Coordinates of N, CA and C in Angstrom, one line a residue:
K157 N -10.1 13.2 3.6 CA -11.4 12.6 3.8 C -12.2 12.6 2.5
E158 N -12.0 13.6 1.7 CA -12.8 13.6 0.5 C -12.3 12.5 -0.5
L159 N -11.0 12.3 -0.6 CA -10.5 11.3 -1.5 C -10.9 9.9 -1.0
A160 N -10.8 9.7 0.3 CA -11.2 8.4 0.9 C -12.6 8.1 0.8
S161 N -13.5 9.1 0.7 CA -15.0 8.9 0.6 C -15.4 8.6 -0.8
D162 N -14.5 8.7 -1.8 CA -14.8 8.5 -3.3 C -14.8 6.9 -3.4
E163 N -15.9 6.3 -3.6 CA -15.9 4.8 -3.7 C -15.9 4.3 -5.1
T164 N -15.7 5.2 -6.1 CA -15.6 4.8 -7.5 C -14.1 4.5 -7.9
C165 N -13.2 4.8 -7.0 CA -11.8 4.6 -7.3 C -11.0 4.6 -6.0
T166 N -9.7 4.5 -6.1 CA -8.9 4.5 -4.9 C -7.6 5.4 -5.2
H167 N -7.0 5.9 -4.2 CA -5.9 6.9 -4.4 C -4.7 6.4 -3.7
I168 N -3.5 6.8 -4.2 CA -2.3 6.9 -3.5 C -1.7 8.3 -3.7
K169 N -1.2 8.9 -2.6 CA -0.8 10.3 -2.6 C 0.4 10.4 -1.7
A170 N 1.4 11.2 -2.2 CA 2.5 11.5 -1.3 C 2.8 13.0 -1.4
P171 N 3.3 13.5 -0.3 CA 3.7 12.9 0.9 C 2.5 13.0 2.0
A172 N 1.3 13.0 1.5 CA 0.1 13.1 2.4 C -0.1 11.7 3.1
G173 N 0.5 10.7 2.7 CA 0.4 9.4 3.4 C -0.9 8.7 3.0
I174 N -1.5 9.0 1.9 CA -2.7 8.3 1.4 C -2.3 7.0 0.7
F175 N -2.7 5.9 1.1 CA -2.4 4.7 0.5 C -3.6 3.8 0.2
T176 N -3.5 2.9 -0.7 CA -4.6 2.0 -1.0 C -4.6 0.7 -0.3
E177 N -5.7 0.3 0.3 CA -5.8 -1.0 1.0 C -6.4 -2.0 0.0
I178 N -5.8 -3.2 0.0 CA -6.3 -4.3 -0.9 C -6.7 -5.5 0.0
T179 N -7.9 -6.0 -0.3 CA -8.4 -7.2 0.4 C -8.3 -8.3 -0.6
F180 N -7.4 -9.2 -0.4 CA -7.2 -10.4 -1.3 C -8.2 -11.5 -1.0
P181 N -8.9 -12.0 -2.0 CA -9.8 -13.1 -1.8 C -9.1 -14.5 -1.6
V182 N -8.4 -14.6 -0.6 CA -7.5 -15.8 -0.3 C -8.3 -17.0 -0.3
D183 N -9.4 -16.9 0.5 CA -10.3 -18.2 0.5 C -10.7 -18.6 -0.8
D184 N -11.1 -17.7 -1.7 CA -11.6 -18.0 -3.1 C -10.4 -18.6 -3.9
I185 N -9.2 -18.0 -3.7 CA -8.0 -18.4 -4.4 C -7.7 -19.9 -4.0
K186 N -7.8 -20.3 -2.8 CA -7.4 -21.5 -2.3 C -8.6 -22.6 -2.4
Y187 N -9.8 -22.1 -2.7 CA -11.0 -23.0 -2.7 C -10.7 -24.1 -3.7
N188 N -10.8 -25.3 -3.3 CA -10.6 -26.6 -4.0 C -9.1 -26.7 -4.5
H189 N -8.2 -26.0 -3.9 CA -6.8 -26.1 -4.3 C -6.0 -26.4 -3.1
D190 N -6.5 -27.1 -2.0 CA -5.8 -27.3 -0.8 C -4.5 -28.1 -1.0
N191 N -4.5 -28.9 -2.0 CA -3.3 -29.7 -2.3 C -2.4 -29.2 -3.4
D192 N -2.8 -28.0 -3.9 CA -2.0 -27.4 -5.0 C -1.1 -26.3 -4.5
T193 N -0.1 -26.1 -5.3 CA 0.8 -25.0 -5.0 C 0.6 -23.8 -5.8
I194 N 0.5 -22.6 -5.3 CA 0.3 -21.4 -6.2 C 1.8 -21.1 -6.6
S195 N 2.0 -21.3 -7.9 CA 3.3 -21.0 -8.5 C 3.4 -19.6 -9.1
G196 N 2.3 -19.0 -9.3 CA 2.3 -17.6 -9.9 C 1.0 -16.9 -9.5
A197 N 1.1 -15.6 -9.2 CA 0.0 -14.8 -9.0 C 0.3 -13.4 -9.4
R198 N -0.4 -12.9 -10.4 CA -0.1 -11.6 -11.0 C -1.2 -10.7 -10.8
I199 N -1.0 -9.4 -10.4 CA -2.0 -8.5 -10.2 C -1.6 -7.1 -10.9
I200 N -2.5 -6.5 -11.6 CA -2.2 -5.2 -12.3 C -3.2 -4.2 -11.8
F201 N -2.7 -3.1 -11.3 CA -3.5 -2.0 -11.0 C -3.4 -0.9 -12.0
S202 N -4.6 -0.7 -12.7 CA -4.7 0.3 -13.7 C -5.0 1.7 -13.1
C203 N -4.3 2.7 -13.7 CA -4.5 4.0 -13.3 C -5.6 4.7 -14.1
I204 N -6.4 5.5 -13.5 CA -7.4 6.3 -14.2 C -6.7 7.5 -14.7
N205 N -6.8 7.8 -15.9 CA -6.0 8.9 -16.6 C -6.3 10.2 -15.8
Q206 N -5.2 10.8 -15.6 CA -5.3 12.2 -14.9 C -5.7 13.2 -16.0
N207 N -6.4 14.2 -15.4 CA -6.8 15.3 -16.3 C -5.9 16.5 -16.2
E208 N -6.2 17.5 -17.0 CA -5.2 18.6 -17.1 C -5.2 19.4 -15.7
N209 N -6.1 19.2 -14.9 CA -6.1 19.9 -13.6 C -5.2 19.2 -12.6
D210 N -4.8 18.0 -12.8 CA -3.9 17.2 -11.9 C -2.5 17.8 -12.0
V211 N -2.0 18.3 -11.0 CA -0.6 18.9 -11.0 C 0.5 18.0 -10.6
F212 N 0.1 16.9 -10.0 CA 1.1 16.0 -9.4 C 1.4 14.9 -10.4
S213 N 2.7 14.4 -10.5 CA 3.0 13.3 -11.4 C 2.8 12.0 -10.6
M214 N 2.8 10.9 -11.4 CA 2.5 9.6 -10.8 C 3.7 9.2 -10.0
P215 N 3.5 8.4 -8.9 CA 4.6 7.9 -8.1 C 5.3 6.8 -9.0
E216 N 6.6 6.9 -9.1 CA 7.4 6.0 -9.9 C 7.3 4.5 -9.4
Y217 N 7.3 4.5 -8.0 CA 7.4 3.1 -7.4 C 6.2 3.1 -6.3
V218 N 5.6 1.9 -6.2 CA 4.7 1.7 -5.1 C 5.2 0.4 -4.4
L219 N 5.0 0.4 -3.1 CA 5.3 -0.8 -2.3 C 4.1 -1.5 -2.0
M220 N 4.0 -2.8 -2.1 CA 2.9 -3.7 -1.6 C 3.4 -4.6 -0.5
L221 N 2.8 -4.5 0.6 CA 3.1 -5.3 1.7 C 1.9 -5.6 2.6
P222 N 1.9 -6.6 3.4 CA 0.7 -6.8 4.4 C 0.4 -5.5 5.2
K223 N -0.9 -5.2 5.4 CA -1.2 -4.1 6.1 C -0.7 -3.9 7.5
D224 N -0.6 -5.1 8.2 CA -0.1 -5.1 9.6 C 1.4 -5.1 9.7
S225 N 2.1 -5.0 8.5 CA 3.6 -4.8 8.5 C 4.0 -3.4 8.1
L226 N 3.0 -2.5 7.8 CA 3.3 -1.3 7.2 C 4.2 -0.4 8.1
Y227 N 4.0 -0.3 9.4 CA 4.9 0.6 10.1 C 6.2 -0.1 10.5
S228 N 6.2 -1.4 10.8 CA 7.5 -2.1 11.1 C 8.4 -2.1 9.9
F229 N 7.9 -2.3 8.7 CA 8.7 -2.3 7.5 C 9.6 -1.1 7.5
F230 N 9.0 0.2 7.7 CA 9.8 1.3 7.5 C 10.6 1.5 8.8
E231 N 10.1 1.2 10.0 CA 10.9 1.3 11.3 C 12.1 0.4 11.3
N232 N 12.0 -0.8 10.7 CA 13.1 -1.7 10.6 C 14.0 -1.4 9.4
K233 N 13.7 -0.5 8.6 CA 14.5 -0.1 7.4 C 14.6 -1.4 6.5
D234 N 13.5 -2.1 6.4 CA 13.5 -3.3 5.5 C 13.6 -2.9 4.0
I235 N 13.9 -3.9 3.2 CA 13.8 -3.7 1.8 C 12.9 -4.8 1.2
P236 N 12.2 -4.6 0.1 CA 11.3 -5.6 -0.5 C 12.0 -6.9 -0.7
N237 N 11.4 -8.0 -0.3 CA 12.0 -9.3 -0.4 C 11.3 -10.3 -1.4
N238 N 10.2 -9.8 -2.0 CA 9.4 -10.6 -3.0 C 8.9 -11.8 -2.3
I239 N 8.7 -11.8 -1.0 CA 8.0 -12.9 -0.2 C 6.8 -12.2 0.4
T240 N 7.1 -11.1 1.2 CA 6.0 -10.4 1.9 C 5.9 -9.0 1.4
S241 N 6.9 -8.5 0.7 CA 6.9 -7.1 0.2 C 7.4 -7.0 -1.2
Y242 N 6.8 -6.2 -2.0 CA 7.0 -6.1 -3.5 C 7.0 -4.7 -3.9
I243 N 7.9 -4.4 -5.0 CA 8.0 -3.1 -5.6 C 7.2 -3.2 -6.9
G244 N 6.3 -2.3 -7.2 CA 5.7 -2.1 -8.5 C 6.2 -0.8 -9.1
T245 N 6.5 -0.8 -10.4 CA 7.0 0.4 -11.1 C 5.9 0.9 -12.0
Y246 N 5.7 2.2 -12.1 CA 4.7 2.8 -13.0 C 5.2 2.6 -14.4
D247 N 4.3 2.1 -15.2 CA 4.5 1.9 -16.6 C 3.6 2.9 -17.4
S248 N 4.3 3.9 -17.9 CA 3.5 5.0 -18.6 C 2.9 4.5 -19.9
N249 N 3.4 3.5 -20.5 CA 2.9 2.9 -21.8 C 1.5 2.2 -21.5
T250 N 1.4 1.5 -20.4 CA 0.2 0.9 -20.1 C -0.6 1.6 -19.0
N251 N -0.1 2.6 -18.4 CA -0.8 3.3 -17.3 C -1.1 2.4 -16.1
T252 N -0.2 1.6 -15.8 CA -0.4 0.6 -14.8 C 0.8 0.4 -13.8
Y253 N 0.5 -0.3 -12.7 CA 1.5 -0.8 -11.8 C 1.3 -2.3 -11.8
T254 N 2.3 -3.1 -12.1 CA 2.1 -4.6 -12.2 C 3.1 -5.2 -11.1
F255 N 2.4 -6.2 -10.5 CA 3.2 -7.1 -9.6 C 3.1 -8.5 -10.1
N256 N 4.2 -9.0 -10.7 CA 4.3 -10.2 -11.6 C 4.1 -11.5 -10.8
N257 N 4.6 -11.5 -9.6 CA 4.4 -12.8 -8.9 C 4.3 -12.6 -7.3
I258 N 3.1 -12.5 -6.9 CA 2.8 -12.3 -5.5 C 2.3 -13.6 -4.8
S259 N 2.7 -14.8 -5.4 CA 2.3 -16.0 -4.9 C 2.7 -16.3 -3.5
N260 N 3.9 -15.9 -3.1 CA 4.3 -16.0 -1.7 C 3.5 -15.2 -0.7
L261 N 3.1 -14.1 -1.1 CA 2.2 -13.2 -0.3 C 0.9 -13.9 0.0
I262 N 0.3 -14.4 -1.1 CA -1.0 -15.1 -1.0 C -0.9 -16.4 -0.1
T263 N 0.2 -17.1 -0.3 CA 0.4 -18.4 0.5 C 0.6 -18.0 1.9
N264 N 1.4 -17.0 2.2 CA 1.6 -16.5 3.6 C 0.3 -16.1 4.3
M265 N -0.5 -15.4 3.5 CA -1.8 -15.0 4.1 C -2.7 -16.1 4.4
Y266 N -2.8 -17.1 3.5 CA -3.5 -18.3 3.7 C -3.0 -19.1 4.9
N267 N -1.7 -19.2 5.1 CA -1.1 -19.9 6.2 C -1.3 -19.2 7.5
A268 N -1.3 -17.8 7.5 CA -1.6 -17.0 8.7 C -3.0 -17.2 9.1
K269 N -4.0 -17.3 8.1 CA -5.3 -17.5 8.5 C -5.5 -18.8 9.2
N270 N -4.8 -19.8 8.8 CA -5.0 -21.2 9.4 C -4.1 -21.4 10.6
S271 N -3.4 -20.4 11.0 CA -2.6 -20.5 12.3 C -3.4 -19.8 13.4
N272 N -2.9 -19.9 14.6 CA -3.6 -19.3 15.7 C -3.1 -17.8 15.9
A273 N -2.2 -17.4 15.0 CA -1.6 -16.1 15.1 C -2.2 -15.0 14.1
A274 N -3.3 -15.4 13.4 CA -3.9 -14.5 12.4 C -4.4 -13.2 13.0
S275 N -4.0 -12.1 12.3 CA -4.5 -10.8 12.8 C -5.9 -10.6 12.1
P276 N -6.7 -9.6 12.5 CA -7.9 -9.3 11.8 C -7.7 -8.8 10.4
D277 N -6.5 -8.4 10.1 CA -6.1 -8.0 8.7 C -5.3 -9.0 8.0
W278 N -5.5 -10.2 8.2 CA -4.7 -11.4 7.7 C -4.7 -11.4 6.1
N279 N -5.7 -10.9 5.5 CA -5.8 -10.9 4.0 C -5.8 -9.5 3.4
K280 N -5.2 -8.6 4.1 CA -5.1 -7.2 3.6 C -3.7 -6.8 3.4
A281 N -3.5 -6.1 2.3 CA -2.2 -5.5 1.9 C -2.4 -4.0 1.6
V282 N -1.4 -3.2 1.5 CA -1.4 -1.8 1.2 C -0.5 -1.5 0.1
L283 N -0.8 -0.5 -0.7 CA 0.0 0.0 -1.8 C 0.4 1.4 -1.2
V284 N 1.7 1.6 -1.2 CA 2.3 2.9 -0.6 C 3.3 3.5 -1.6
P285 N 3.2 4.8 -1.9 CA 4.1 5.4 -2.8 C 5.5 5.5 -2.0
V286 N 6.6 5.1 -2.7 CA 7.9 5.1 -2.1 C 8.9 5.6 -3.1
S287 N 10.1 5.9 -2.5 CA 11.3 6.2 -3.3 C 12.3 5.2 -2.9
I288 N 13.1 4.8 -3.9 CA 14.1 3.8 -3.6 C 15.5 4.3 -4.0
S289 N 16.5 3.7 -3.4 CA 17.9 3.8 -3.7 C 18.4 2.5 -4.2
T290 N 19.2 2.5 -5.2 CA 19.8 1.3 -5.7 C 21.3 1.4 -5.9
T291 N 21.9 0.3 -6.0 CA 23.3 0.1 -6.3 C 23.4 -0.8 -7.5
N292 N 24.4 -0.5 -8.4 CA 24.6 -1.4 -9.5 C 25.7 -2.4 -9.2
S293 N 25.6 -3.6 -9.6 CA 26.6 -4.6 -9.5 C 27.7 -4.4 -10.5
S294 N 29.0 -4.5 -10.0 CA 30.1 -4.3 -10.9 C 30.3 -5.5 -11.8
T295 N 29.8 -6.7 -11.4 CA 30.0 -7.9 -12.2 C 28.8 -8.3 -13.1
S296 N 27.7 -7.6 -12.9 CA 26.6 -7.9 -13.8 C 25.8 -6.6 -14.1
S297 N 24.8 -6.8 -14.9 CA 24.0 -5.5 -15.3 C 22.8 -5.3 -14.4
T298 N 22.8 -5.9 -13.2 CA 21.7 -5.8 -12.4 C 21.8 -4.8 -11.3
S299 N 20.7 -4.3 -10.8 CA 20.9 -3.3 -9.6 C 20.1 -3.9 -8.5
S300 N 20.4 -3.5 -7.3 CA 19.8 -4.0 -6.1 C 19.3 -2.8 -5.3
I301 N 18.2 -3.0 -4.7 CA 17.6 -1.9 -3.8 C 18.4 -1.9 -2.5
T302 N 18.9 -0.7 -2.1 CA 19.7 -0.6 -0.9 C 18.9 0.1 0.2
N303 N 17.9 0.9 -0.3 CA 17.1 1.7 0.8 C 15.7 2.0 0.1
I304 N 14.8 2.0 1.0 CA 13.4 2.4 0.6 C 12.8 3.3 1.7
S305 N 12.1 4.3 1.2 CA 11.5 5.2 2.1 C 10.2 5.8 1.5
N306 N 9.4 6.3 2.4 CA 8.2 7.0 2.0 C 8.4 8.1 0.9
E307 N 7.7 8.1 -0.1 CA 7.9 9.2 -1.1 C 7.5 10.5 -0.5
M308 N 8.5 11.4 -0.5 CA 8.3 12.7 0.1 C 8.0 13.9 -0.9
S309 N 8.1 13.6 -2.2 CA 7.8 14.6 -3.2 C 6.3 14.6 -3.5
L310 N 5.8 15.5 -4.1 CA 4.4 15.6 -4.5 C 4.1 14.6 -5.6
K311 N 3.4 13.6 -5.3 CA 3.0 12.5 -6.3 C 1.6 12.1 -5.9
S312 N 0.9 11.7 -7.0 CA -0.5 11.3 -6.8 C -1.0 10.3 -8.0
A313 N -1.7 9.3 -7.6 CA -2.3 8.4 -8.6 C -3.7 8.0 -8.2
K314 N -4.6 8.1 -9.2 CA -5.9 7.5 -9.0 C -6.0 6.2 -9.7
L315 N -6.4 5.2 -8.8 CA -6.4 3.8 -9.3 C -7.8 3.3 -9.5
V316 N -7.9 2.3 -10.4 CA -9.2 1.6 -10.5 C -9.3 0.8 -9.3
G317 N -10.5 0.8 -8.7 CA -10.9 0.0 -7.5 C -12.0 0.7 -6.7
G318 N -12.2 0.2 -5.5 CA -13.3 0.8 -4.7 C -14.5 0.0 -4.8
P319 N -15.4 0.0 -3.8 CA -16.7 -0.7 -3.8 C -17.7 -0.3 -4.9
A320 N -17.6 0.9 -5.4 CA -18.5 1.3 -6.5 C -17.8 1.5 -7.8
N321 N -16.8 0.7 -8.0 CA -15.9 0.8 -9.2 C -16.7 0.7 -10.5
P322 N -16.7 1.7 -11.3 CA -17.4 1.6 -12.6 C -16.6 1.0 -13.7
H323 N -15.3 0.8 -13.5 CA -14.4 0.3 -14.5 C -14.3 -1.3 -14.4
S324 N -13.5 -1.9 -15.4 CA -13.3 -3.3 -15.3 C -12.7 -3.6 -14.0
P325 N -13.0 -4.8 -13.4 CA -12.5 -5.1 -12.1 C -11.0 -5.4 -12.2
I326 N -10.3 -5.3 -11.0 CA -8.9 -5.6 -11.0 C -8.8 -7.1 -11.1
A327 N -7.9 -7.5 -12.0 CA -7.7 -8.9 -12.3 C -6.5 -9.5 -11.5
L328 N -6.7 -10.5 -10.9 CA -5.7 -11.3 -10.2 C -5.6 -12.7 -10.9
T329 N -4.5 -12.9 -11.6 CA -4.3 -14.2 -12.3 C -3.5 -15.1 -11.5
V330 N -4.0 -16.3 -11.2 CA -3.3 -17.3 -10.4 C -3.0 -18.6 -11.2
I331 N -1.8 -19.1 -11.0 CA -1.3 -20.3 -11.7 C -1.1 -21.3 -10.6
Y332 N -1.7 -22.4 -10.7 CA -1.5 -23.6 -9.7 C -0.7 -24.7 -10.3
N333 N 0.0 -25.3 -9.4 CA 0.8 -26.5 -9.7 C 0.2 -27.7 -8.8
R334 N 0.1 -28.8 -9.4 CA -0.3 -30.0 -8.6 C 0.7 -31.1 -9.0
I335 N 1.2 -31.8 -7.9 CA 2.0 -33.0 -8.1 C 1.1 -34.2 -8.1
I336 N 1.2 -34.9 -9.1 CA 0.5 -36.2 -9.2 C 1.4 -37.3 -9.1
K337 N 1.2 -38.2 -8.1 CA 2.1 -39.3 -7.9 C 1.6 -40.5 -8.7
N338 N 2.5 -41.1 -9.4 CA 2.1 -42.4 -10.2 C 2.5 -43.6 -9.3
N339 N 1.6 -44.4 -9.2 CA 1.9 -45.7 -8.4 C 2.4 -46.8 -9.2

């Protein structure tokens, strides 16, 4: 309750199950862009430096997914699909979690709002600390996520955000494409 009441930042904590809720400004993103396609949407979550009293390390991975899919994602043993769910990795050099292209998530939220099936949380997503299992391909140098679960070791991060955020605001960069027909 104490962490949740701090409106100058936001927290993710494991295994306590504290996660961050994000409200995307979908209407603002799509304003005057009804005929455009969102081809890129990047968001970076900056961490507030931990002090010497912080005993927990940063979660290595965070999962971003729609708020109303939180429980079903884990119950169904889903893996991130880069359409409605994404993995961000902690970068200690920049002290950030970056999600390079969440354009599908924004588009899906906008489409949900315009359908008759929109939930009250249609424009909300959550950041949840997770652990992942991967497998390496024998034919290429890529790895694939095979399992994802709630982080159960002691991890904690304080993120820039909250209604009384004294830091630079979280930036969401959007790239639009428009097809122009020549007659």
